[in-house]
mmCIF file of C-alpha atoms in Angstrom:
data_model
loop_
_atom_site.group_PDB
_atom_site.id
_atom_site.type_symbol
_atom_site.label_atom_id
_atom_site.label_comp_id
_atom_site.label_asym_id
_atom_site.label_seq_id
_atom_site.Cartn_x
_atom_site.Cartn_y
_atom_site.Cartn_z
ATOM 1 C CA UNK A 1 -15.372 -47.270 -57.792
ATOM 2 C CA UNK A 2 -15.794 -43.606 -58.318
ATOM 3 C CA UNK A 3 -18.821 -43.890 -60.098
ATOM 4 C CA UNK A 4 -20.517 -47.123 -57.713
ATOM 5 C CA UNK A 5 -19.959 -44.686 -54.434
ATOM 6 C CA UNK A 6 -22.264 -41.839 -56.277
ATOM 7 C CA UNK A 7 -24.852 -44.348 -57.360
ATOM 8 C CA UNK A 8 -24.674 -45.193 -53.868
ATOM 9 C CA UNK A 9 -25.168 -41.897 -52.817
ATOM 10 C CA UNK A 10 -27.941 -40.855 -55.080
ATOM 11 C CA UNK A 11 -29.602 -43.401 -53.866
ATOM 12 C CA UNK A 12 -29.336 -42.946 -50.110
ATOM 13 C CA UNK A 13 -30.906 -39.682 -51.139
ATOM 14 C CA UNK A 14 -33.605 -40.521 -52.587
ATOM 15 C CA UNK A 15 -34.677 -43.289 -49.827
ATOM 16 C CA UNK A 16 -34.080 -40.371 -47.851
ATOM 17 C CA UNK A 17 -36.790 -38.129 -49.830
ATOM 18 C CA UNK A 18 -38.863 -40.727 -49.795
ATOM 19 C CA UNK A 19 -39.432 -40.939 -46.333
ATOM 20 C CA UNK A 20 -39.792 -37.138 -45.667
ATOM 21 C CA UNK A 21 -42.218 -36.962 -48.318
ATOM 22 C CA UNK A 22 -44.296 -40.573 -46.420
ATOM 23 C CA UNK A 23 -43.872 -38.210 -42.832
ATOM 24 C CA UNK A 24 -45.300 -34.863 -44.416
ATOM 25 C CA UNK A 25 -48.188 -36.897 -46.122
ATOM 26 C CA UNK A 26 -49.375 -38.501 -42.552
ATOM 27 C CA UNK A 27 -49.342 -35.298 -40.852
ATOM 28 C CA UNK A 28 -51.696 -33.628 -43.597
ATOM 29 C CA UNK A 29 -53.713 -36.289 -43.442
ATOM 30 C CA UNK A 30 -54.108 -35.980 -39.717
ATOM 31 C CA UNK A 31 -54.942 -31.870 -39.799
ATOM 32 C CA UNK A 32 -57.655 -32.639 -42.908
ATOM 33 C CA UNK A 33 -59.303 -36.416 -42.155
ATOM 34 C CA UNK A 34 -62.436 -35.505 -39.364
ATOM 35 C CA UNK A 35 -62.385 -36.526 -36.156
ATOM 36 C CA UNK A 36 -60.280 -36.385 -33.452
ATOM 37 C CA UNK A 37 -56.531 -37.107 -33.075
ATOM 38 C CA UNK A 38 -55.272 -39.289 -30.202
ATOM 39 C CA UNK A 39 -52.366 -40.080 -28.975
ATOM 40 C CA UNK A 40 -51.235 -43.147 -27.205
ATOM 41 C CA UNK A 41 -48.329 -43.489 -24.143
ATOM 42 C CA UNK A 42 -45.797 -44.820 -26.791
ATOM 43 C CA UNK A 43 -46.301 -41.562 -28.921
ATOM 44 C CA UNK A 44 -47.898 -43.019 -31.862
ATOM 45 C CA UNK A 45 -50.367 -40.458 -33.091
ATOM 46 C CA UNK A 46 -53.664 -42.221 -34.896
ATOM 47 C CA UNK A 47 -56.938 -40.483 -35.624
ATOM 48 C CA UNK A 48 -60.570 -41.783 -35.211
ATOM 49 C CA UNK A 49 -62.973 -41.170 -37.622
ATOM 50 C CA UNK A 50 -66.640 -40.856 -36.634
ATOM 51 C CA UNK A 51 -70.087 -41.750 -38.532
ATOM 52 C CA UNK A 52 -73.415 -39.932 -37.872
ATOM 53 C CA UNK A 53 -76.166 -41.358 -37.681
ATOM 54 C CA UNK A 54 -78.603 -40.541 -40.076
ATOM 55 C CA UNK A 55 -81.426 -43.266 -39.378
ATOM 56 C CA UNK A 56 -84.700 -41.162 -39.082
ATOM 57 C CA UNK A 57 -87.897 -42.746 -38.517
ATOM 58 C CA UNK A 58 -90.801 -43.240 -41.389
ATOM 59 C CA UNK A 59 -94.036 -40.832 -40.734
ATOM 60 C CA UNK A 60 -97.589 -42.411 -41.942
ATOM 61 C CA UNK A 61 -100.508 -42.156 -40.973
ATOM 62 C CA UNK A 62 -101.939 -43.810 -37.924
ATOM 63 C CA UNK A 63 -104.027 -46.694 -38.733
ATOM 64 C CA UNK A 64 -107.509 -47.169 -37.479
ATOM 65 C CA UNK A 65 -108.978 -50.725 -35.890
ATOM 66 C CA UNK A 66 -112.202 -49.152 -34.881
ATOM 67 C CA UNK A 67 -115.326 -49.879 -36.680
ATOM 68 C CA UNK A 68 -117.557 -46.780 -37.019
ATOM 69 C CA UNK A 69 -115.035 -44.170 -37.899
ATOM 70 C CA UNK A 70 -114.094 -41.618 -40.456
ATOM 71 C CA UNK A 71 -110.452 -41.634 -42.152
ATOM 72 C CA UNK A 72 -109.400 -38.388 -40.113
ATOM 73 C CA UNK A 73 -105.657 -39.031 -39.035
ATOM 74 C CA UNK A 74 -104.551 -38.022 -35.769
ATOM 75 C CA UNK A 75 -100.606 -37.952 -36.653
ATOM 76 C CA UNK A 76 -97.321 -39.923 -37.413
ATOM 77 C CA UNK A 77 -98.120 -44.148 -36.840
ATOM 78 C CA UNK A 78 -96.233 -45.451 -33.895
ATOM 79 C CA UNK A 79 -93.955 -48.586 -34.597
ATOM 80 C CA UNK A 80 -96.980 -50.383 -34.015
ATOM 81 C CA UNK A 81 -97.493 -53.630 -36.118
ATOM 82 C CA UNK A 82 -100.606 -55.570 -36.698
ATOM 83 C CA UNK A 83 -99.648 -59.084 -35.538
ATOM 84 C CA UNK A 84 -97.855 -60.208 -33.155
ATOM 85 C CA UNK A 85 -97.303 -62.338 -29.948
ATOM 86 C CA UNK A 86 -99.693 -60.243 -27.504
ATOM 87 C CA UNK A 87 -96.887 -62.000 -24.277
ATOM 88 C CA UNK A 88 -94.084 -59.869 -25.636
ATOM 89 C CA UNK A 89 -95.818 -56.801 -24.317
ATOM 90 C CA UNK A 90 -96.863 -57.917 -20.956
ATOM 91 C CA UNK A 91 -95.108 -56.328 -17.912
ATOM 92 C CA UNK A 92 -91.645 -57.524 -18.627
ATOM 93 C CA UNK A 93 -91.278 -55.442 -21.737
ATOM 94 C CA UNK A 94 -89.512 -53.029 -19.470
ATOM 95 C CA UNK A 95 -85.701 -53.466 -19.992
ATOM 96 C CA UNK A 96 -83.158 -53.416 -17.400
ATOM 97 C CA UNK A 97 -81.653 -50.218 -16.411
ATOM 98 C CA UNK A 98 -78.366 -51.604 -17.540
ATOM 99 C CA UNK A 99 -79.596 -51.553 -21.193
ATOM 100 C CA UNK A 100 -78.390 -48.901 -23.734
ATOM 101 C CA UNK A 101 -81.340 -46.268 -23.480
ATOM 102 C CA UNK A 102 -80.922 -42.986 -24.998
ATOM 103 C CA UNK A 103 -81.738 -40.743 -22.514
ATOM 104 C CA UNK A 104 -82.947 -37.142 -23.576
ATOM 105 C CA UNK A 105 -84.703 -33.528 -21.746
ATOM 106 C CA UNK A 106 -83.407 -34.144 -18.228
ATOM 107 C CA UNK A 107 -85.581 -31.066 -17.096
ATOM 108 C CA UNK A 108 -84.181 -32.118 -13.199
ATOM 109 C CA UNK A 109 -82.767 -35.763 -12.517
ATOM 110 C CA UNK A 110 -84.421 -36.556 -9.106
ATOM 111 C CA UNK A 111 -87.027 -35.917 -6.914
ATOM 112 C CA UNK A 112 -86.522 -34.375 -3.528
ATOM 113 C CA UNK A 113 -87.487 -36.760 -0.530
ATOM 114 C CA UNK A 114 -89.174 -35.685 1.941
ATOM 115 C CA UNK A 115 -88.508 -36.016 5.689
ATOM 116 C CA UNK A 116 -88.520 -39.250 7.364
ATOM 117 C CA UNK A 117 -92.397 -40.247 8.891
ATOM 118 C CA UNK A 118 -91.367 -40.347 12.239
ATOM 119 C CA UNK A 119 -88.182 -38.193 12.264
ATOM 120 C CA UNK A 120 -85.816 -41.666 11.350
ATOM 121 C CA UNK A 121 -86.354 -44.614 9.159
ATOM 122 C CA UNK A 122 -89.377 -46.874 10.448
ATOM 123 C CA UNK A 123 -91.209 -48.499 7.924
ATOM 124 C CA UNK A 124 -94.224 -48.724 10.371
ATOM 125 C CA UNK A 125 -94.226 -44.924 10.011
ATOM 126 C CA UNK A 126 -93.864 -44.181 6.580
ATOM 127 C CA UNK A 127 -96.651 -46.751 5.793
ATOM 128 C CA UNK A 128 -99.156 -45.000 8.050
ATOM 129 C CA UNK A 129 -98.317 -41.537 6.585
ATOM 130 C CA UNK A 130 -98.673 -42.773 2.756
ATOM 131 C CA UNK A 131 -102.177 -44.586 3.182
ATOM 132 C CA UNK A 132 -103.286 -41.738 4.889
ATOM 133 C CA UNK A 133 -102.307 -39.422 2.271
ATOM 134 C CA UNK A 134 -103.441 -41.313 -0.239
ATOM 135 C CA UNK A 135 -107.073 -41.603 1.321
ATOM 136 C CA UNK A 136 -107.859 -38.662 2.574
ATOM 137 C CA UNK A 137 -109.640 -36.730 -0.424
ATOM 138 C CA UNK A 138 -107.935 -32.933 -0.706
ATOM 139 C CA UNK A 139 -110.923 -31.183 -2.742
ATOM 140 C CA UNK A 140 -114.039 -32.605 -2.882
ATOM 141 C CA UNK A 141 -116.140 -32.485 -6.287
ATOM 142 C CA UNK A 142 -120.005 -32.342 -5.747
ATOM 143 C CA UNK A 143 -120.578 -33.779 -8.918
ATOM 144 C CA UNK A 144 -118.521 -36.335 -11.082
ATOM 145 C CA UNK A 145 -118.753 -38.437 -13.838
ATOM 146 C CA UNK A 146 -118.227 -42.251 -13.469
ATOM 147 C CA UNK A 147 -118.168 -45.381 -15.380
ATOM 148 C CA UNK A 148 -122.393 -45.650 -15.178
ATOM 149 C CA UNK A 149 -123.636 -41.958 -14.977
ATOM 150 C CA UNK A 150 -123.244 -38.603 -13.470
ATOM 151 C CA UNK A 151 -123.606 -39.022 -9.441
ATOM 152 C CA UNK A 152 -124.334 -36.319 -6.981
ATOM 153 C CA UNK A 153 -122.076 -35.903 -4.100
ATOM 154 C CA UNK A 154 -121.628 -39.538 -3.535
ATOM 155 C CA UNK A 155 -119.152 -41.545 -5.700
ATOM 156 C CA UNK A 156 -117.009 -43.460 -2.951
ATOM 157 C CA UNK A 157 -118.328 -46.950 -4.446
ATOM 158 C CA UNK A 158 -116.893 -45.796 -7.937
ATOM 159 C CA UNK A 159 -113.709 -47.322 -9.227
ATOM 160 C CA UNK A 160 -112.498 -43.875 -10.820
ATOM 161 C CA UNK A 161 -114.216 -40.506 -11.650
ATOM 162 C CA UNK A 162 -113.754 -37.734 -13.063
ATOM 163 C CA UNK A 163 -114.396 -34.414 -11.065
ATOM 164 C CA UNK A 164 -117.305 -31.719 -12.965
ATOM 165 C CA UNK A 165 -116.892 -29.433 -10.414
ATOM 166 C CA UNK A 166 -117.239 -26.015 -12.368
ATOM 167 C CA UNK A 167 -116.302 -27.253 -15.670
ATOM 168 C CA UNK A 168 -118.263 -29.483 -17.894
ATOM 169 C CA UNK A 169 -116.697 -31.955 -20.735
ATOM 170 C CA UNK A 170 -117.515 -30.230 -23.942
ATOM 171 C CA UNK A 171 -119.953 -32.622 -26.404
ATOM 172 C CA UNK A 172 -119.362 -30.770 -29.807
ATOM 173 C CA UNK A 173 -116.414 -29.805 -31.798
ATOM 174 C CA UNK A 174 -114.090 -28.260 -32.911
ATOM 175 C CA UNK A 175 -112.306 -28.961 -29.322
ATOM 176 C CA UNK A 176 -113.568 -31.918 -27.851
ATOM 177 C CA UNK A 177 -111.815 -33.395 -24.607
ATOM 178 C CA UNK A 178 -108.738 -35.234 -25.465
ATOM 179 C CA UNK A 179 -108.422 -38.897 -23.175
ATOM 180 C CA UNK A 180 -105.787 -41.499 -22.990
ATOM 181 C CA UNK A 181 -106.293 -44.292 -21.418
ATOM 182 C CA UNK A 182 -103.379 -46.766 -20.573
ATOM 183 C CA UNK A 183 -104.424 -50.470 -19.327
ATOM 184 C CA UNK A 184 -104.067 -54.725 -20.494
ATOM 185 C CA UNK A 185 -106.656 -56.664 -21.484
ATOM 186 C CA UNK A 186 -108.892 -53.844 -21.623
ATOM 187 C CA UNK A 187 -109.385 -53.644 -18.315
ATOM 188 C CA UNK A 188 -110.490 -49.999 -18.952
ATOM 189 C CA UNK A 189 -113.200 -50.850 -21.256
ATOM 190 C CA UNK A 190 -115.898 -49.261 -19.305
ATOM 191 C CA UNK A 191 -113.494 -45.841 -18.938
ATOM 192 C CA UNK A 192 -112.942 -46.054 -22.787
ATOM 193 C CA UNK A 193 -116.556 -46.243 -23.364
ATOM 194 C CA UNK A 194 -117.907 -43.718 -21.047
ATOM 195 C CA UNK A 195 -115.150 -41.325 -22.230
ATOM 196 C CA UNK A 196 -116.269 -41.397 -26.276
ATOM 197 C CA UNK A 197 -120.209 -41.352 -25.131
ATOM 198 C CA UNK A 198 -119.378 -38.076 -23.681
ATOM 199 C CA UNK A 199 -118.268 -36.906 -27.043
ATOM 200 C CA UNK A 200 -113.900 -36.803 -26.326
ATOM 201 C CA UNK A 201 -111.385 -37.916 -28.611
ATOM 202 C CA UNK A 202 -110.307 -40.991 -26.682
ATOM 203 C CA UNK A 203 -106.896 -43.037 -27.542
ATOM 204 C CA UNK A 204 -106.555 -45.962 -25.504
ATOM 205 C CA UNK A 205 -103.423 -48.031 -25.232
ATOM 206 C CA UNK A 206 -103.087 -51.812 -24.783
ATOM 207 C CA UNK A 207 -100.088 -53.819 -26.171
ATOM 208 C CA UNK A 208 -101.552 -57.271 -24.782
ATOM 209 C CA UNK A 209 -104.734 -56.730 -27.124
ATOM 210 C CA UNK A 210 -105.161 -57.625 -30.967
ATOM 211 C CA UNK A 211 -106.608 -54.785 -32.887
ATOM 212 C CA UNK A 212 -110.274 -56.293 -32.876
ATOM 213 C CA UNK A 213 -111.758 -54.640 -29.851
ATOM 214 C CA UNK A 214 -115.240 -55.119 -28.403
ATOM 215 C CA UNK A 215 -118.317 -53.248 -30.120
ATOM 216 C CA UNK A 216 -118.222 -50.762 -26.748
ATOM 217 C CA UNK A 217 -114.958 -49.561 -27.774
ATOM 218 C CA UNK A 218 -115.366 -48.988 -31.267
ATOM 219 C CA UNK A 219 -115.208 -45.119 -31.251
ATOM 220 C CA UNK A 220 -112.042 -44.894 -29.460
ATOM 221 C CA UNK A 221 -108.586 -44.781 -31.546
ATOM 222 C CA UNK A 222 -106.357 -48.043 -30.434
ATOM 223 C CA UNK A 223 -102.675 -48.168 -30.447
ATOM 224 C CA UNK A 224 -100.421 -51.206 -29.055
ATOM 225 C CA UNK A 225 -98.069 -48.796 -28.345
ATOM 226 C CA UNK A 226 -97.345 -48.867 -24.178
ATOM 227 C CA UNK A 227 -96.137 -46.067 -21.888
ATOM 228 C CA UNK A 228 -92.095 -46.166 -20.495
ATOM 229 C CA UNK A 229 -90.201 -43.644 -18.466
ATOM 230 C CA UNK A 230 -87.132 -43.834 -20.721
ATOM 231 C CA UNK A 231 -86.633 -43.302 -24.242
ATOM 232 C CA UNK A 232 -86.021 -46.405 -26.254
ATOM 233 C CA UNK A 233 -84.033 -47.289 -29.030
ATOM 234 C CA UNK A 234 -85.834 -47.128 -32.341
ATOM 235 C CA UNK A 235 -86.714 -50.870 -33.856
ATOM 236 C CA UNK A 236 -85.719 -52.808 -30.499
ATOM 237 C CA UNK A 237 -89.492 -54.351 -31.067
ATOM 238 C CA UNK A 238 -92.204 -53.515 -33.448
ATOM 239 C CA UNK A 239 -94.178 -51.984 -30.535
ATOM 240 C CA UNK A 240 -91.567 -49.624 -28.682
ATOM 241 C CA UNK A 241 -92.625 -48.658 -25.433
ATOM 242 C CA UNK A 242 -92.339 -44.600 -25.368
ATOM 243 C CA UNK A 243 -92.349 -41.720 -22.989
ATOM 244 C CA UNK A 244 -95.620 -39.689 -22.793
ATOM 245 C CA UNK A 245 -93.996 -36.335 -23.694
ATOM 246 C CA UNK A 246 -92.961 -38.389 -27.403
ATOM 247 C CA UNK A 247 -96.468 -39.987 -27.342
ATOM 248 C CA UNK A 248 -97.819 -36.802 -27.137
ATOM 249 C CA UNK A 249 -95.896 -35.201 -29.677
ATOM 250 C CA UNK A 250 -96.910 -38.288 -32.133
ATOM 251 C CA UNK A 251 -100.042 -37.785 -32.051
ATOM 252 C CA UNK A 252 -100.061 -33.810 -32.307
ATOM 253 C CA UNK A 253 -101.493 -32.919 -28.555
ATOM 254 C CA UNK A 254 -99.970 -29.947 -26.943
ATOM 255 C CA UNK A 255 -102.419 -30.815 -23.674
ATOM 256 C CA UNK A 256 -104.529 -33.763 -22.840
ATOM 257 C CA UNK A 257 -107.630 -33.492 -20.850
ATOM 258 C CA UNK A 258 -107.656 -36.825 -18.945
ATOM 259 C CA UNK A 259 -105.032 -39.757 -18.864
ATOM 260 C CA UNK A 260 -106.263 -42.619 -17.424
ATOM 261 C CA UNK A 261 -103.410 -45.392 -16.590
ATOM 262 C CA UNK A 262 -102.913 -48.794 -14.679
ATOM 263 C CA UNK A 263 -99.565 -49.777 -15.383
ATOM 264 C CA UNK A 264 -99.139 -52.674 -13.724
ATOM 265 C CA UNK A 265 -96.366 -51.881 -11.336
ATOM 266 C CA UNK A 266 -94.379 -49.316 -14.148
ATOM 267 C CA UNK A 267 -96.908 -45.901 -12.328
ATOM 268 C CA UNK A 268 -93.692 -44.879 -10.003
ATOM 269 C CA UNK A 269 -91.069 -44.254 -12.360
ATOM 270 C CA UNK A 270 -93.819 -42.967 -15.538
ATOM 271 C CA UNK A 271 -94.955 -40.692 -12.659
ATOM 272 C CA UNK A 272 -91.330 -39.268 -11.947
ATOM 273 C CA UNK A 273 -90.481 -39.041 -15.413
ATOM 274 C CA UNK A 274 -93.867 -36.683 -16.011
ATOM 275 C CA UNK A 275 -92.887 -35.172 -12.996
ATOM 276 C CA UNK A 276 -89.465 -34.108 -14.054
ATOM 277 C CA UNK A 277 -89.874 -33.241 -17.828
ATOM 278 C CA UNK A 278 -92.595 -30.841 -17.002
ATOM 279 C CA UNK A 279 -95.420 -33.065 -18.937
ATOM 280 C CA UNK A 280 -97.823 -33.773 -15.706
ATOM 281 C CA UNK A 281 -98.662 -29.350 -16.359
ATOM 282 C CA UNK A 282 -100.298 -30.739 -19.867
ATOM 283 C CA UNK A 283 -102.873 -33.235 -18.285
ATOM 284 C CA UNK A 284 -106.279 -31.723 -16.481
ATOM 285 C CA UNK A 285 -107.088 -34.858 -14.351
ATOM 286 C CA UNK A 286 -104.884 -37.694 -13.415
ATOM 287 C CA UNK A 287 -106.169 -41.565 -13.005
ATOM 288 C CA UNK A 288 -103.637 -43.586 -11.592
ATOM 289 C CA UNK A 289 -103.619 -46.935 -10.458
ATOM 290 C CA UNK A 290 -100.857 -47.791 -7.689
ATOM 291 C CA UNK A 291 -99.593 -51.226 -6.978
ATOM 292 C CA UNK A 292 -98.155 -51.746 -3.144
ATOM 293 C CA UNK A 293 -97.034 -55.190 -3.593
ATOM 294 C CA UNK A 294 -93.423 -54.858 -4.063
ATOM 295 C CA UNK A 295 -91.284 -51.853 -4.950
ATOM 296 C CA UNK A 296 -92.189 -51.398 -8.692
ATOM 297 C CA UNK A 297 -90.371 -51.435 -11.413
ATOM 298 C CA UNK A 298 -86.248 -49.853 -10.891
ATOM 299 C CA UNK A 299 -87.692 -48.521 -7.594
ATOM 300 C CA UNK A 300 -84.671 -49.958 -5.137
ATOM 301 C CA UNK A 301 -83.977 -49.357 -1.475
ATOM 302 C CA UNK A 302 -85.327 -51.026 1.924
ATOM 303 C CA UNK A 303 -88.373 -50.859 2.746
ATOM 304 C CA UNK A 304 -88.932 -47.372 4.471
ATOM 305 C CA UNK A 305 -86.917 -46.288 1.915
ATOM 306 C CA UNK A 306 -89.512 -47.673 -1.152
ATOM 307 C CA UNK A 307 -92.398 -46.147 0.728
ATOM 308 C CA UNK A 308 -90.490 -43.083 1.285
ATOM 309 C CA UNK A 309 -89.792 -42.550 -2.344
ATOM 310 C CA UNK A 310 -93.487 -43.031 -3.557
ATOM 311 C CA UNK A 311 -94.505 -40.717 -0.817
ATOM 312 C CA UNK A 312 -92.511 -37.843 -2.340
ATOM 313 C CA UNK A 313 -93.959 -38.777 -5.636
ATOM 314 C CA UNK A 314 -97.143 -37.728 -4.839
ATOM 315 C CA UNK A 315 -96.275 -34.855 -2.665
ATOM 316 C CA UNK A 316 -94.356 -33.543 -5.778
ATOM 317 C CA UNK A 317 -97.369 -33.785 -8.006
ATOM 318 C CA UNK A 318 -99.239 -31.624 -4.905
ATOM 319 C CA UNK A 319 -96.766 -29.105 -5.060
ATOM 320 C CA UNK A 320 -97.212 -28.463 -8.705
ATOM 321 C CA UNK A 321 -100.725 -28.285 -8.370
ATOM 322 C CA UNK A 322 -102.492 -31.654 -8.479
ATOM 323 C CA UNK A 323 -105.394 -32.003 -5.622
ATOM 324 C CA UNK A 324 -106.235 -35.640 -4.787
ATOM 325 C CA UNK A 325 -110.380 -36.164 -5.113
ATOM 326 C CA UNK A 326 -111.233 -39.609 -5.002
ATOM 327 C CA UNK A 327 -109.661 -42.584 -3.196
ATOM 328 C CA UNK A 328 -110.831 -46.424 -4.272
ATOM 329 C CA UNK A 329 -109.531 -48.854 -2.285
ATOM 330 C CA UNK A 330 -108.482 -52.666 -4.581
ATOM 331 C CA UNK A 331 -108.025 -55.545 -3.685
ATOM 332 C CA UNK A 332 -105.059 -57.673 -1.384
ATOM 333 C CA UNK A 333 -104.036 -56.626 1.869
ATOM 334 C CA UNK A 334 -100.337 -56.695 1.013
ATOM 335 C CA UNK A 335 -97.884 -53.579 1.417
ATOM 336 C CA UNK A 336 -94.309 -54.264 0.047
ATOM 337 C CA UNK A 337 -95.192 -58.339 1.303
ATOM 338 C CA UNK A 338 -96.251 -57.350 4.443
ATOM 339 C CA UNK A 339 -100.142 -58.386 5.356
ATOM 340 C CA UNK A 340 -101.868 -55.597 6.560
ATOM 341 C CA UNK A 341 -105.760 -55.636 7.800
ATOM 342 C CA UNK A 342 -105.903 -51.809 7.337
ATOM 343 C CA UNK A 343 -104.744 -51.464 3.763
ATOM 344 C CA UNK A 344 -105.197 -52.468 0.207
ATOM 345 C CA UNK A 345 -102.301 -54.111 -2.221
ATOM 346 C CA UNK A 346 -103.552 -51.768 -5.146
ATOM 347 C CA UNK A 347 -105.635 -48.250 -4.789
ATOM 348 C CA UNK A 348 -106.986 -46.036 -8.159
ATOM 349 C CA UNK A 349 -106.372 -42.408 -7.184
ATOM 350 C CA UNK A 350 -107.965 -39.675 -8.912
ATOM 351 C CA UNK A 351 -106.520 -35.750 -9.031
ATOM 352 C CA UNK A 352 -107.648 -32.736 -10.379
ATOM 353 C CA UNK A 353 -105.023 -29.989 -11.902
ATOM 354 C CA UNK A 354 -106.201 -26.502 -10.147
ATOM 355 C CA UNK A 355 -103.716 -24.556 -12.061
ATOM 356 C CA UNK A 356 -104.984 -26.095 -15.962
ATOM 357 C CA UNK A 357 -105.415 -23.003 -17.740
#
């Protein structure tokens, strides 16, 4: 009996051991394993490990579909592809807001509103005050390229032009003018065309559009690639929609000249998202076509409140420096569904940058 009961003993201690040597192991493993420890209500301590990362996106060159050129490279290729179903890139290629976008430099995160029209919310106010803004020229340009020629002092029948006044577009390297032009179904053809005439290094950007283009276009540098005021997640589609600011930096252009855009309802928040990163300073003359409809795309609120909200848009892009010159009044009568006799459903607005330096 005398020699079970120390058996007995010797092994209670070494069950005993055992276990203190199981305890010290966890809690090493908890100081050395990365990540972060957590502990739950019941006291049970558990660590989570994290992954990075480490995807990074493949750099080639940009591939060319115009006839005509040389095999100069203008930077890294988008996620463009050279097939594809041209309806996947229509309007509704903007995702919801509720989607998982990486969002990145948040310069500011809203725009200021301005005071109410009439002193209170009245949408018959705010509408006056916006398409009186937007048609009342704020510098006017005595000479201006448009889509048939150079016009003197008269260009109100023009759908867009560009302002000359004391600067000329340069027609010889090594700096030409740089141009993008965003539109579907190359509806800016005759933009695109009178742009590369003049001798600029135009990119023009239509996701609806297989890469055969007509023979007017051939000197400009296509991409199906279409402009977004969030940054997307890398391979959601072969074409991903992208921020100007990344555009920009793709292609290896610390300013552009001109931008040219009708983006079909998308204008308000692109225009707040140049607005806040600081990228509208890096563009000389501004394009835009605006779409009065309905609200626009992830532009919310009643109605006074829509018109509100695009109102301090463009007094935002005043205030850094952006003088309206030309006004062209579309087609429709509709405002937000309402018919109105005195005003247009879309209007292309044109703006010159007097602080480009």
């Amino acid at each position: 009996m005398g020699s079970g009961r120390r058996m007995h003993c010797a092994i209670v201690r070494a069950c005993l051991l055992i276990l203190i040597l199981f305890l010290t192991l966890q809690v090493f493993v908890g100081i050395l394993a990365p990540g972060t420890p957590r502990f739950s209500e019941d006291g049970v301590v558990f660590t989570i490990i994290s992954i990075e990362n480490s995807w990074k996106p493949k750099e080639s060159p940009i591939a060319q579909s115009g006839t005509g050129q040389d095999t100069k490279t203008w930077g890294p290729e988008f996620l463009e592809g050279e097939h594809g179903d041209a309806a996947e890139y229509l309007p509704h290629l903007y995702q919801d807001e509720n989607e998982n976008m990486t969002r990145t430099e948040e310069v500011s995160n809203h725009i200021e509103l301005q005071p109410w029209a009439g002193g209170q919310p009245s949408f018959k106010a705010e509408v006056d005050r916006f398409l009186a803004y937007i048609t009342t020229p704020q510098v006017h340009c005595n000479k201006a390229l448009t889509a048939g020629e150079v016009r003197e002092k008269q260009v109100a029948a023009s759908t867009w032009a560009i302002c000359l006044e004391a600067w000329f577009l340069p027609r010889v390297p090594p700096k030409p003018c740089v141009v993008y032009s965003f539109s579907m179904d190359q509806k800016d053809g005759l933009f695109v065309s009178r742009m590369a005439a003049e001798g600029c290094e135009v990119h023009h950007f239509d996701p609806s559009s297989p890469s055969a283009h007509s023979q007017q276009e051939s000197h400009a540098h296509h991409h199906r690639t279409w402009l977004d005021w969030r940054e997307q997640k890398p391979g959601r589609r072969k074409n991903n929609p992208m921020k100007l600011k990344t555009i920009m930096q793709f292609l290896g252009h610390k300013k552009v000249e001109y931008v040219q855009a009708d983006l079909e309802s998308a204008e308000w928040k692109v225009l707040e998202n140049v607005l806040l990163d600081g990228t509208i300073s890096l563009i000389y003359q501004l394009i835009l076509t605006v779409h009065l409809g309905w609200a626009g795309f992830e532009v919310a609120g009643a109605e006074e409140e829509v018109i509100r909200f695009w109102y301090s848009l463009l007094w935002k892009l005043q205030s850094v420096g952006f003088q309206l010159h030309h006004s062209f009044r579309g087609s429709g009568q509709t405002v937000l569904r309402h018919s109105l006799t005195n005003a247009s459903s879309t209007y292309t607005l044109c703006w010159v940058n007097t602080r480009w330096s």
